mmCIF file of C-alpha atoms in Angstrom:
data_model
loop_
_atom_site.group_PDB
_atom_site.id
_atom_site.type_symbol
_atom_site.label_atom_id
_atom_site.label_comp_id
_atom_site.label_asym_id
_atom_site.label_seq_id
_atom_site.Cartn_x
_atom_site.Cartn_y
_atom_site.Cartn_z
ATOM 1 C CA UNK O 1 60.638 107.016 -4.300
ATOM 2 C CA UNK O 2 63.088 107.133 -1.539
ATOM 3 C CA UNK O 3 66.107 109.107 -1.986
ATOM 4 C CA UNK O 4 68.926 107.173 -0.489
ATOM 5 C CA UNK O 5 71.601 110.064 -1.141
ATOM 6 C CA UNK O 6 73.107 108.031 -4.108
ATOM 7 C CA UNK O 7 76.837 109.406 -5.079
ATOM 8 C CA UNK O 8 77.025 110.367 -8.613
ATOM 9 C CA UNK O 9 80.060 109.253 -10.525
ATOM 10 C CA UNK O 10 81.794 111.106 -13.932
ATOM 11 C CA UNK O 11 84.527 110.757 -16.057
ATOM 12 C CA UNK O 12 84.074 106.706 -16.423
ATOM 13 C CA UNK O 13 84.161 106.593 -20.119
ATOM 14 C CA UNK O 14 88.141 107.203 -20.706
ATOM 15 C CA UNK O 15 88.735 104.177 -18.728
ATOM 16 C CA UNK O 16 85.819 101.948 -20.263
ATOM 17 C CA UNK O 17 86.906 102.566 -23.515
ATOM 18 C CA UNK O 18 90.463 102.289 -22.913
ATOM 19 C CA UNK O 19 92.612 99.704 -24.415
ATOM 20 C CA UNK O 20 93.928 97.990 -21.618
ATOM 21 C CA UNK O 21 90.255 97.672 -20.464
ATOM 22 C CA UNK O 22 88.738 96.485 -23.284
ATOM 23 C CA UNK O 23 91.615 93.796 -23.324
ATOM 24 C CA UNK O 24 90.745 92.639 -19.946
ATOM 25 C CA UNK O 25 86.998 92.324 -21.131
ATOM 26 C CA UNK O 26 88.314 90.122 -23.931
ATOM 27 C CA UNK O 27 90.018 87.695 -21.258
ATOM 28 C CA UNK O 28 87.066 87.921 -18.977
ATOM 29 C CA UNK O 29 84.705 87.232 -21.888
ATOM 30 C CA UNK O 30 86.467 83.886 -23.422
ATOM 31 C CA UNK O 31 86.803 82.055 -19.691
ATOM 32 C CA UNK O 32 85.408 78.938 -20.561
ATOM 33 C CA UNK O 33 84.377 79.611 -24.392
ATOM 34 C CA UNK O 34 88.043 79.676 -26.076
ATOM 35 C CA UNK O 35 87.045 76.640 -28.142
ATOM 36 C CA UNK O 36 83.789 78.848 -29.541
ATOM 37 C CA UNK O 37 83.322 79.723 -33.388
ATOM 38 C CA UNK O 38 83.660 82.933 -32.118
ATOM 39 C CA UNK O 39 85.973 83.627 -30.346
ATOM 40 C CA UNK O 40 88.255 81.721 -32.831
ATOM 41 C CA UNK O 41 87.458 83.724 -35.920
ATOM 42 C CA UNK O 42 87.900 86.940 -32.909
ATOM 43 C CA UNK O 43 91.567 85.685 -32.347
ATOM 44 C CA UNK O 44 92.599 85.913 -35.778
ATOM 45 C CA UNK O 45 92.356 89.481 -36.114
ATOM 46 C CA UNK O 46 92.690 89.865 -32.367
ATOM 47 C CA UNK O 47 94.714 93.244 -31.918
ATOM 48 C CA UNK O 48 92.498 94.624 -35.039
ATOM 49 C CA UNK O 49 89.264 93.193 -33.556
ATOM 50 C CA UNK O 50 90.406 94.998 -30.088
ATOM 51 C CA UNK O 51 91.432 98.739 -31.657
ATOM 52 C CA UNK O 52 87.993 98.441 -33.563
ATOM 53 C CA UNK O 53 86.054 97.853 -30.611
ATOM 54 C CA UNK O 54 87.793 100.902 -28.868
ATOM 55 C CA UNK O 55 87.156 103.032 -32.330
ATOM 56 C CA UNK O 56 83.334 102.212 -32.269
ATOM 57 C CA UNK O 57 82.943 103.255 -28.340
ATOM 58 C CA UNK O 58 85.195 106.735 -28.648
ATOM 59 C CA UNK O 59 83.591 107.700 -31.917
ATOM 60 C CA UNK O 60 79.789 106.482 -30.441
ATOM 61 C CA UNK O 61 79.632 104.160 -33.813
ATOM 62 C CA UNK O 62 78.792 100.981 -31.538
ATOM 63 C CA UNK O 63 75.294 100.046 -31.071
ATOM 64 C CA UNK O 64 73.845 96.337 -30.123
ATOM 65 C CA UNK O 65 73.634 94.213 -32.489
ATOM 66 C CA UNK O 66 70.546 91.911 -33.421
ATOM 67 C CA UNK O 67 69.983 89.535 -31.194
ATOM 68 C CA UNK O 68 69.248 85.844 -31.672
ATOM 69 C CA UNK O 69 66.620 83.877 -28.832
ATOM 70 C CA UNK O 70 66.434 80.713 -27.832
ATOM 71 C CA UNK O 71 64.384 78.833 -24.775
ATOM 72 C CA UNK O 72 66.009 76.725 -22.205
ATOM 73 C CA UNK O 73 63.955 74.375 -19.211
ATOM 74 C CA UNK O 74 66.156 74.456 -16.596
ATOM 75 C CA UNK O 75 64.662 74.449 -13.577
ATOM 76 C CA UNK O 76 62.016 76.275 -15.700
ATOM 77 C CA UNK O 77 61.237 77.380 -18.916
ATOM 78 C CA UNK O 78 62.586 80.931 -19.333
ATOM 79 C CA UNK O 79 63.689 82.614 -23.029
ATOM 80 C CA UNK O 80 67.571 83.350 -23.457
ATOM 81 C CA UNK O 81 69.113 86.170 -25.661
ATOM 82 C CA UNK O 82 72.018 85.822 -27.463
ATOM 83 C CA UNK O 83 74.167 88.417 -28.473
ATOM 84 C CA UNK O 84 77.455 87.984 -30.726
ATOM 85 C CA UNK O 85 80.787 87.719 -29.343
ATOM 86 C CA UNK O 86 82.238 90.525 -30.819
ATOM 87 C CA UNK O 87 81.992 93.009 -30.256
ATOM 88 C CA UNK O 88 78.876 93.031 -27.853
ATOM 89 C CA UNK O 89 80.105 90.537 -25.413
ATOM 90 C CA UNK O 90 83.525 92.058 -24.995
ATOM 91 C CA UNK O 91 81.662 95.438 -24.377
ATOM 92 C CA UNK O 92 79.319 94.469 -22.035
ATOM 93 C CA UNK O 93 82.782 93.093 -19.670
ATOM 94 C CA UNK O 94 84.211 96.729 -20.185
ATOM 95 C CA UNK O 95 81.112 98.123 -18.771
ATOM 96 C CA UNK O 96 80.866 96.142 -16.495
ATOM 97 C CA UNK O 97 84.969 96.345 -15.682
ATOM 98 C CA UNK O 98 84.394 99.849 -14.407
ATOM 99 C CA UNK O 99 80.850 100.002 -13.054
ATOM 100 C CA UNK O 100 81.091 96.778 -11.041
ATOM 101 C CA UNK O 101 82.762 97.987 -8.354
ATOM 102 C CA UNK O 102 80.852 101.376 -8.101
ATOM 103 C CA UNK O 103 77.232 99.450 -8.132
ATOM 104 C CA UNK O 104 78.549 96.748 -5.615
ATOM 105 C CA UNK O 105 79.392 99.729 -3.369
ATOM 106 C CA UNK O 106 75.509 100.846 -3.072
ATOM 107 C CA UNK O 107 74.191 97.599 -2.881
ATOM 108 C CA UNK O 108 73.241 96.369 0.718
ATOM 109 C CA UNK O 109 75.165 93.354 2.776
ATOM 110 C CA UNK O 110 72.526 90.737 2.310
ATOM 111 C CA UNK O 111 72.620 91.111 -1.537
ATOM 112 C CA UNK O 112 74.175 88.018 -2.587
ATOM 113 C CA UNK O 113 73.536 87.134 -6.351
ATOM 114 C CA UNK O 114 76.266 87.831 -9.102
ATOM 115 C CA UNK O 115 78.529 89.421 -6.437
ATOM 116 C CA UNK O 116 82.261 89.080 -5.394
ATOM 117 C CA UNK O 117 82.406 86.884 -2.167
ATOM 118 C CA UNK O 118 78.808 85.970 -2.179
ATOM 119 C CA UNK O 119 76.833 84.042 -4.009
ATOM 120 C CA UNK O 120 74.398 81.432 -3.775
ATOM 121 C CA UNK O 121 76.039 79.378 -1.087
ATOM 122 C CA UNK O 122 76.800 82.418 1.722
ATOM 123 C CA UNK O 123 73.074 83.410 1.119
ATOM 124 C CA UNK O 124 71.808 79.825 1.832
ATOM 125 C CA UNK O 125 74.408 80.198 5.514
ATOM 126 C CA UNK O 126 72.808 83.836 5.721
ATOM 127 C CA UNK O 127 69.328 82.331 5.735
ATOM 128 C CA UNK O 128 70.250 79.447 7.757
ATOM 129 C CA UNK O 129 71.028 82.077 10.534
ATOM 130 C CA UNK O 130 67.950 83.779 10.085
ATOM 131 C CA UNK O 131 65.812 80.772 10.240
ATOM 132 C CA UNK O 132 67.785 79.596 13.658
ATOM 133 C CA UNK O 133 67.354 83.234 14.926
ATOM 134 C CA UNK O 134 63.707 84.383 13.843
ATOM 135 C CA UNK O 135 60.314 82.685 14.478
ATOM 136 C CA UNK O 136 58.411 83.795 11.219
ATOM 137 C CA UNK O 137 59.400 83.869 7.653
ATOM 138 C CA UNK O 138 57.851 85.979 4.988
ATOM 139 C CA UNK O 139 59.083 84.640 1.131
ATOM 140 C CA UNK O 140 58.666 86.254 -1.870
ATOM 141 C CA UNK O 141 58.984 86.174 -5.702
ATOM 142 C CA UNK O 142 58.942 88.179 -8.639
ATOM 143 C CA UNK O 143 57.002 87.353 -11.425
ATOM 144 C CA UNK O 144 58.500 87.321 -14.541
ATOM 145 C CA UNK O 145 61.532 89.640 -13.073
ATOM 146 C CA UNK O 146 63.915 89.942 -16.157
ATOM 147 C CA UNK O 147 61.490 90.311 -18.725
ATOM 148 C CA UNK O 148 59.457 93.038 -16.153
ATOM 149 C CA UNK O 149 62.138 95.419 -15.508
ATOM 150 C CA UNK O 150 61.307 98.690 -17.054
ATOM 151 C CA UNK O 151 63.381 100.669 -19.360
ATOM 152 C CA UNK O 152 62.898 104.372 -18.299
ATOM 153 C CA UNK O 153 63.205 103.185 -14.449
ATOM 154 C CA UNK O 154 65.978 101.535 -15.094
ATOM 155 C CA UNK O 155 67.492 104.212 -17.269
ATOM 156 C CA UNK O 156 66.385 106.854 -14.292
ATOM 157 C CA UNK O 157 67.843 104.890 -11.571
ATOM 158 C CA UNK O 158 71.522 105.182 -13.676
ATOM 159 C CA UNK O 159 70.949 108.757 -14.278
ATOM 160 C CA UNK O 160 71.158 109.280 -10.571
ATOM 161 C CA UNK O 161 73.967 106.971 -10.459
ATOM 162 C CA UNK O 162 75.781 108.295 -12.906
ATOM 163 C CA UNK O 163 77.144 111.938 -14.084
ATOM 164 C CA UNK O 164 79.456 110.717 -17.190
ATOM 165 C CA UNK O 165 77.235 111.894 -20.193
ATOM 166 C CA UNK O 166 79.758 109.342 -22.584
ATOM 167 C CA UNK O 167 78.573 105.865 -20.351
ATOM 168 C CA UNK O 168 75.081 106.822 -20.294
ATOM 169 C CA UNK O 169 74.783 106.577 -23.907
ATOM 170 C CA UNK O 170 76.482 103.250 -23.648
ATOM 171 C CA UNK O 171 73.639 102.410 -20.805
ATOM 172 C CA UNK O 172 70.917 104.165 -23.215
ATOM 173 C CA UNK O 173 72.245 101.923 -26.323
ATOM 174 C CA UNK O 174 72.164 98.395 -23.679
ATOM 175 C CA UNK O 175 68.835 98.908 -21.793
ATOM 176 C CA UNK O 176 66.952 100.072 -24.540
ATOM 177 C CA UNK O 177 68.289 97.247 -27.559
ATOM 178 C CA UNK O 178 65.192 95.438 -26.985
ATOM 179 C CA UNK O 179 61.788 96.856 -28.061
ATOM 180 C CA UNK O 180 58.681 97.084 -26.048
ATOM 181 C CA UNK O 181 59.909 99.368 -23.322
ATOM 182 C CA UNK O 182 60.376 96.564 -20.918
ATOM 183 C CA UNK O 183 63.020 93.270 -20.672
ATOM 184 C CA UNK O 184 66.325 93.255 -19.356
ATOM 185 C CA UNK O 185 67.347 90.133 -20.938
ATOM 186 C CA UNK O 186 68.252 87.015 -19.568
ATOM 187 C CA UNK O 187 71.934 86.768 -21.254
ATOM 188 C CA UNK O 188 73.004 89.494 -21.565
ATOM 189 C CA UNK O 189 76.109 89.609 -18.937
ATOM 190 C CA UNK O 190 74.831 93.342 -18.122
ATOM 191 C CA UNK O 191 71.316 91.799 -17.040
ATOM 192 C CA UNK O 192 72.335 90.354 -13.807
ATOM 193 C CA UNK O 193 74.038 93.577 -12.238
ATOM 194 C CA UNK O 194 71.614 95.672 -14.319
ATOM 195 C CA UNK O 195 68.685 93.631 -12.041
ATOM 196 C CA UNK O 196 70.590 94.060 -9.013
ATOM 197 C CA UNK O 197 70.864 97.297 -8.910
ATOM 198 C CA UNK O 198 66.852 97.721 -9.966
ATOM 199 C CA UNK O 199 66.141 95.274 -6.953
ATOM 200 C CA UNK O 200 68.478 97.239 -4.744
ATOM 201 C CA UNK O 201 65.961 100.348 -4.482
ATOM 202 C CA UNK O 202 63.228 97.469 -2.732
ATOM 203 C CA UNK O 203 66.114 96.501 -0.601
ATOM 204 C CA UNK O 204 66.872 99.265 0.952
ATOM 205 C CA UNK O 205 63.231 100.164 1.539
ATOM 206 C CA UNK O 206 62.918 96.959 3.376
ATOM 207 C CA UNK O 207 66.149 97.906 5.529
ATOM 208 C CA UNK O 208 65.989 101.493 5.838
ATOM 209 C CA UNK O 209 62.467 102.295 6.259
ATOM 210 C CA UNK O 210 60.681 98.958 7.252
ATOM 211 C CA UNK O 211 63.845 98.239 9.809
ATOM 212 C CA UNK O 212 63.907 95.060 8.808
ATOM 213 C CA UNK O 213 66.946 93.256 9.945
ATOM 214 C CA UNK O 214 66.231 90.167 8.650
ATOM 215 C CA UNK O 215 66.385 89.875 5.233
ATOM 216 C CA UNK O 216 68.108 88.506 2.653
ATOM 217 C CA UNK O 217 67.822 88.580 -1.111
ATOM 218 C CA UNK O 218 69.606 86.455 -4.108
ATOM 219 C CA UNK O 219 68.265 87.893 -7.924
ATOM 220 C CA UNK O 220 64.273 87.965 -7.780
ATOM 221 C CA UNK O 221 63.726 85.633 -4.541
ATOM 222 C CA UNK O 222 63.820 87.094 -1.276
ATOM 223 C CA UNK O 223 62.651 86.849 2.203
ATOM 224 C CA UNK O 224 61.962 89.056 5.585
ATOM 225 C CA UNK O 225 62.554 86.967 8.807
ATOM 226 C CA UNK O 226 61.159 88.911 12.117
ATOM 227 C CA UNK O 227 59.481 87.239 15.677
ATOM 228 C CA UNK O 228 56.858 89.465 15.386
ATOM 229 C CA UNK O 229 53.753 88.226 12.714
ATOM 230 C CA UNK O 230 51.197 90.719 12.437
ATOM 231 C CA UNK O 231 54.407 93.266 11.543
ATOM 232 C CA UNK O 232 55.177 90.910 8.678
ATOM 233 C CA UNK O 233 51.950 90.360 7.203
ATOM 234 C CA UNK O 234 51.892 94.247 6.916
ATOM 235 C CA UNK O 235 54.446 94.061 5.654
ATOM 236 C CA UNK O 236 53.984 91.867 2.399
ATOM 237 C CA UNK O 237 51.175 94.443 1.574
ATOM 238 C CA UNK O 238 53.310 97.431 1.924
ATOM 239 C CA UNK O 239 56.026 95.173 -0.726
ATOM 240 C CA UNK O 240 53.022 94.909 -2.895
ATOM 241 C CA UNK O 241 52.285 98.236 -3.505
ATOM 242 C CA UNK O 242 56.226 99.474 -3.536
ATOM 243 C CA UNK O 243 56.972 97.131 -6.198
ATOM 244 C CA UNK O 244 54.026 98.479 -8.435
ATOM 245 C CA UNK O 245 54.453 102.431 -7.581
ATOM 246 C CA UNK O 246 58.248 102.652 -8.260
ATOM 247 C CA UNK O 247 59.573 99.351 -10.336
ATOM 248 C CA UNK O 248 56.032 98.239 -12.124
ATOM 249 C CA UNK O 249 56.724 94.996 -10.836
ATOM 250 C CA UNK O 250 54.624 91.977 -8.348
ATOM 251 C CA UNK O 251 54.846 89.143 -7.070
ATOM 252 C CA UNK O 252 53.948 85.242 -7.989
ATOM 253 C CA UNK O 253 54.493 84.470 -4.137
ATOM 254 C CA UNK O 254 54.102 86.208 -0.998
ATOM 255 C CA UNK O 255 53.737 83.274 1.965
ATOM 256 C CA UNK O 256 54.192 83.740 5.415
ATOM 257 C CA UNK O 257 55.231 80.880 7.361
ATOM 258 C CA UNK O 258 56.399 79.634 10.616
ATOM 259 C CA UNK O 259 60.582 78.931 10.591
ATOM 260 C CA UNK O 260 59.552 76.236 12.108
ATOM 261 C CA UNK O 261 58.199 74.405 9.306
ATOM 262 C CA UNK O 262 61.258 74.877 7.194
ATOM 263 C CA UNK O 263 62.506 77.267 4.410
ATOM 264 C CA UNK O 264 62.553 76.371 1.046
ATOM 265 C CA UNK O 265 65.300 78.460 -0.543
ATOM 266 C CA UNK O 266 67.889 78.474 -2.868
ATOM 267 C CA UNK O 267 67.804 74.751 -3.258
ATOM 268 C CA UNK O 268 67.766 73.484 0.194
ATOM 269 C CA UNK O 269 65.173 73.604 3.042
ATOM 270 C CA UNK O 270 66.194 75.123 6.011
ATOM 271 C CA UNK O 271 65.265 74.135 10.009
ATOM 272 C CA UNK O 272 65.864 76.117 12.890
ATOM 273 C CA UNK O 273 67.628 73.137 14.487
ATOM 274 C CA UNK O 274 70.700 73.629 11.741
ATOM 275 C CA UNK O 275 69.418 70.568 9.778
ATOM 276 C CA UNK O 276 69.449 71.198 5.850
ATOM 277 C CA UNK O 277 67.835 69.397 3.008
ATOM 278 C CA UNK O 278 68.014 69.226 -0.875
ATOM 279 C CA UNK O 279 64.852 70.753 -2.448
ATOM 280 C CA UNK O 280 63.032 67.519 -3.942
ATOM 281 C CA UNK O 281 63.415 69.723 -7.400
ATOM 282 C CA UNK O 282 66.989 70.451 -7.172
ATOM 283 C CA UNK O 283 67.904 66.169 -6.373
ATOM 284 C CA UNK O 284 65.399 65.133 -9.460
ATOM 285 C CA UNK O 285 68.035 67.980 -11.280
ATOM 286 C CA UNK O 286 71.249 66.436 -10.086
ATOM 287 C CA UNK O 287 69.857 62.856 -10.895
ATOM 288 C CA UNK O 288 68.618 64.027 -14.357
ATOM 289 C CA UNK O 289 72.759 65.898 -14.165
ATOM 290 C CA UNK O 290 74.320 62.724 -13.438
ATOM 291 C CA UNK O 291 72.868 60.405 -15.849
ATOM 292 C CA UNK O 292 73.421 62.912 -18.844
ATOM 293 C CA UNK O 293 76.932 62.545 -17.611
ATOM 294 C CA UNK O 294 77.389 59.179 -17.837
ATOM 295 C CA UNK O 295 75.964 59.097 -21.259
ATOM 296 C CA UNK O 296 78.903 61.658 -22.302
ATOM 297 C CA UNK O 297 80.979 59.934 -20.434
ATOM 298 C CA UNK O 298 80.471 56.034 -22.017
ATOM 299 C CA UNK O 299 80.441 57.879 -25.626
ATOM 300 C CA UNK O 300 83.479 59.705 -24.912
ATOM 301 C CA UNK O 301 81.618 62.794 -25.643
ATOM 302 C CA UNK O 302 82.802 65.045 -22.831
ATOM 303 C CA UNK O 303 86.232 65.803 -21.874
ATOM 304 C CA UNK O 304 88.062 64.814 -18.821
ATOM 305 C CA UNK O 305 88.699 68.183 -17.328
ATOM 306 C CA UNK O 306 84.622 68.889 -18.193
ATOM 307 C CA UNK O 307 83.554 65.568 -16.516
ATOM 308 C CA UNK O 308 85.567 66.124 -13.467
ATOM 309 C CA UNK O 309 83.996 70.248 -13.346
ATOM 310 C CA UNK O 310 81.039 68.523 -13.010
ATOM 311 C CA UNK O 311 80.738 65.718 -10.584
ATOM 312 C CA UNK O 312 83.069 68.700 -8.369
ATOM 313 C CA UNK O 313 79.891 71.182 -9.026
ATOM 314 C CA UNK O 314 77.794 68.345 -7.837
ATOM 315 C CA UNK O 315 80.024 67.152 -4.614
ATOM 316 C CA UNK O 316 80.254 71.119 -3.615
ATOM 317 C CA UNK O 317 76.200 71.157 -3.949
ATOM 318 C CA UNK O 318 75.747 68.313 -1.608
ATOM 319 C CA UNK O 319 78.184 68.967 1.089
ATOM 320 C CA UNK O 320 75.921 71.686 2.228
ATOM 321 C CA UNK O 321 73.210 69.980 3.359
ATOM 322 C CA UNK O 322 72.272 66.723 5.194
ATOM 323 C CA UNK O 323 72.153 63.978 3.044
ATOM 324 C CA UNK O 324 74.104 60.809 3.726
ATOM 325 C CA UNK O 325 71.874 58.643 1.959
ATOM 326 C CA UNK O 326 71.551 60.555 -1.619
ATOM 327 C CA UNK O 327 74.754 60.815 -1.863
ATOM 328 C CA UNK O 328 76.142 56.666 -1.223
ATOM 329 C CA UNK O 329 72.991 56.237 -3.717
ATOM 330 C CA UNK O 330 74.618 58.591 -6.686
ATOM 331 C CA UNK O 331 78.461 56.855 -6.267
ATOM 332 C CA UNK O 332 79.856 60.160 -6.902
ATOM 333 C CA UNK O 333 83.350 58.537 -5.719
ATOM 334 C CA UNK O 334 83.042 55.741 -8.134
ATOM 335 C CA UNK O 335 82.282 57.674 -11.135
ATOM 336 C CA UNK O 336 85.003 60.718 -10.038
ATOM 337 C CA UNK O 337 87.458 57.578 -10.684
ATOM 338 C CA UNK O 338 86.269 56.164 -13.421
ATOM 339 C CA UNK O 339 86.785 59.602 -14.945
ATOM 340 C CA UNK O 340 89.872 59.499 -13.770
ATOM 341 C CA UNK O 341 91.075 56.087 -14.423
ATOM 342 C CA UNK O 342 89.278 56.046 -17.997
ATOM 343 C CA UNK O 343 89.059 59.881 -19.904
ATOM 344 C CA UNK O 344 92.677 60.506 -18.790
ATOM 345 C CA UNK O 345 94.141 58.219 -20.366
ATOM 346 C CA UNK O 346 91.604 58.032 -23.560
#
């Protein structure tokens, strides 16, 4: 593999474990779950609950606890781990707390899942670009990405990463909770950054040694934009065999296209004369979104600062792309004040 002169890092553990840290994990963690079981039982012990969690990490007591799985179908059927609150949740944020910032500092520019000021939006403008600037398109996808990542990679690429013996047992205890010697699982709130920075040794193969300057990736989907053809159907072989030599992964798709014809990314299609459109899939979703919201709404089953989180969600989906029409047929306006009018005041 490529070595990319990656800056080792020591001494992390004092301020993962800390208690001001492991406090800020706590708030981090509850954002949007304070009503949960949980986190409930959690805040009746809370300074306890907090000194224990910073007792299991200095004295190395913590490990993962069992996990509980469940499957979900949306957009497509994928298996979700669940881990406890406490104390495995509130770890994974103190991690996270202190190696955020050091992983987001190796990663490339055109990285844009799970990271500060990106995101799903600024990589849908950062392909528009590409598709307005670039004649060919190559698209890919990993199959099965989560459950594919490998364990002893994984754990290799952090021991080049990392110096501070104390947070690579942490790491050992995280990567290596589920059996089989492969998963990183979908759920845990260590998975996303944990696949980022797995992905982020293809990425800078693609930009360092292939010179490809068009490129952008978001989680397991990503694509190489270029004028010249034959130099990007070379180049999906030499992907192939990269992702099998040094991450045992491959790919369900690999298609090379003409911009031209439009992209289909990220929930919109792309066209190189600026115009955007909703994926078919992603407007059956936001139909499907919509009437499960009305339901909640007409049963008083959802509150009003929920109902009005979601037709927002919805209204910041469709405002980047070009469709007049789908939106005067969903009456987003006329259900925002209904909501308004009726769940305030219920």
């Amino acid at each position: 593999m490529t070595n990319f002169n990656m800056k080792r890092h020591n001494n992390l553990y004092r301020n993962i474990i800390s208690i001001e840290n492991i406090e800020l994990a706590y708030k981090k963690s509850i954002k949007g779950k304070s009503n949960y079981k949980g986190v409930k039982i959690f805040n009746k012990d809370y300074q306890d609950n907090i000194n224990k969690i910073h007792l299991s990490l200095l004295n190395k007591t913590f490990t993962t606890s069992q996990y509980k799985s469940k499957f979900i179908h949306e957009p497509k059927k994928r298996e979700i781990f669940v881990l406890p609150f406490y104390p495995d949740r509130i770890v994974h944020h103190s991690l996270m707390n202190v190696l955020e910032p050091l992983l987001d500092k190796s990663f490339i520019y055109d990285s844009y899942c799970c990271r500060k000021n990106k995101g799903l939006h600024k990589g849908a403008k950062r392909a528009m670009d590409f598709v307005c600037k670039y004649n060919y398109c190559l698209k890919c996808d990993i199959s099965k990405f989560y459950p594919s990542i490998d364990h002893d990679i994984l754990y290799g690429l952090f021991l080049k990463k990392i110096k501070c013996k104390d947070t690579l047992w942490l790491l050992r205890d995280i990567i290596y909770s589920i059996e089989g010697g492969k998963n990183t699982p979908i759920g845990y709130y260590t998975s996303q950054w944990f696949g980022n920075f797995y992905m982020n040794v293809l990425d800078k193969q693609i930009k360092h040694n292939y010179k490809i300057k068009g490129y952008v990736r978001y989680c397991d989907d990503f694509c190489l934009f270029s004028n010249d053809k034959t130099k990007l159907k070379e180049l999906s072989l030499n992907i192939k065999d990269f992702l099998k030599e040094h991450l045992q992964l491959s790919l369900s798709k690999c298609d090379l296209f003409p911009t031209k014809n439009g992209l289909d990314f990220l929930g919109y299609r792309y066209f190189p004369n600026g115009y955007i459109l909703l994926r078919k899939s992603t407007s059956k979703r936001i139909k499907q979104k919509i009437k499960h919201l009305q339901y909640l709404i007409y049963n008083n089953k959802i509150s009003y600062e929920k109902a009005l989180s979601i037709i927002s969600s919805i209204k910041g989906w469709l405002k980047w792309s070009n469709c007049f029409n789908f939106k005067n047929y969903l009456k987003l306006d006329d259900l925002n004040l209904f909501v308004r009018n009726g769940l305030k005041n219920a």
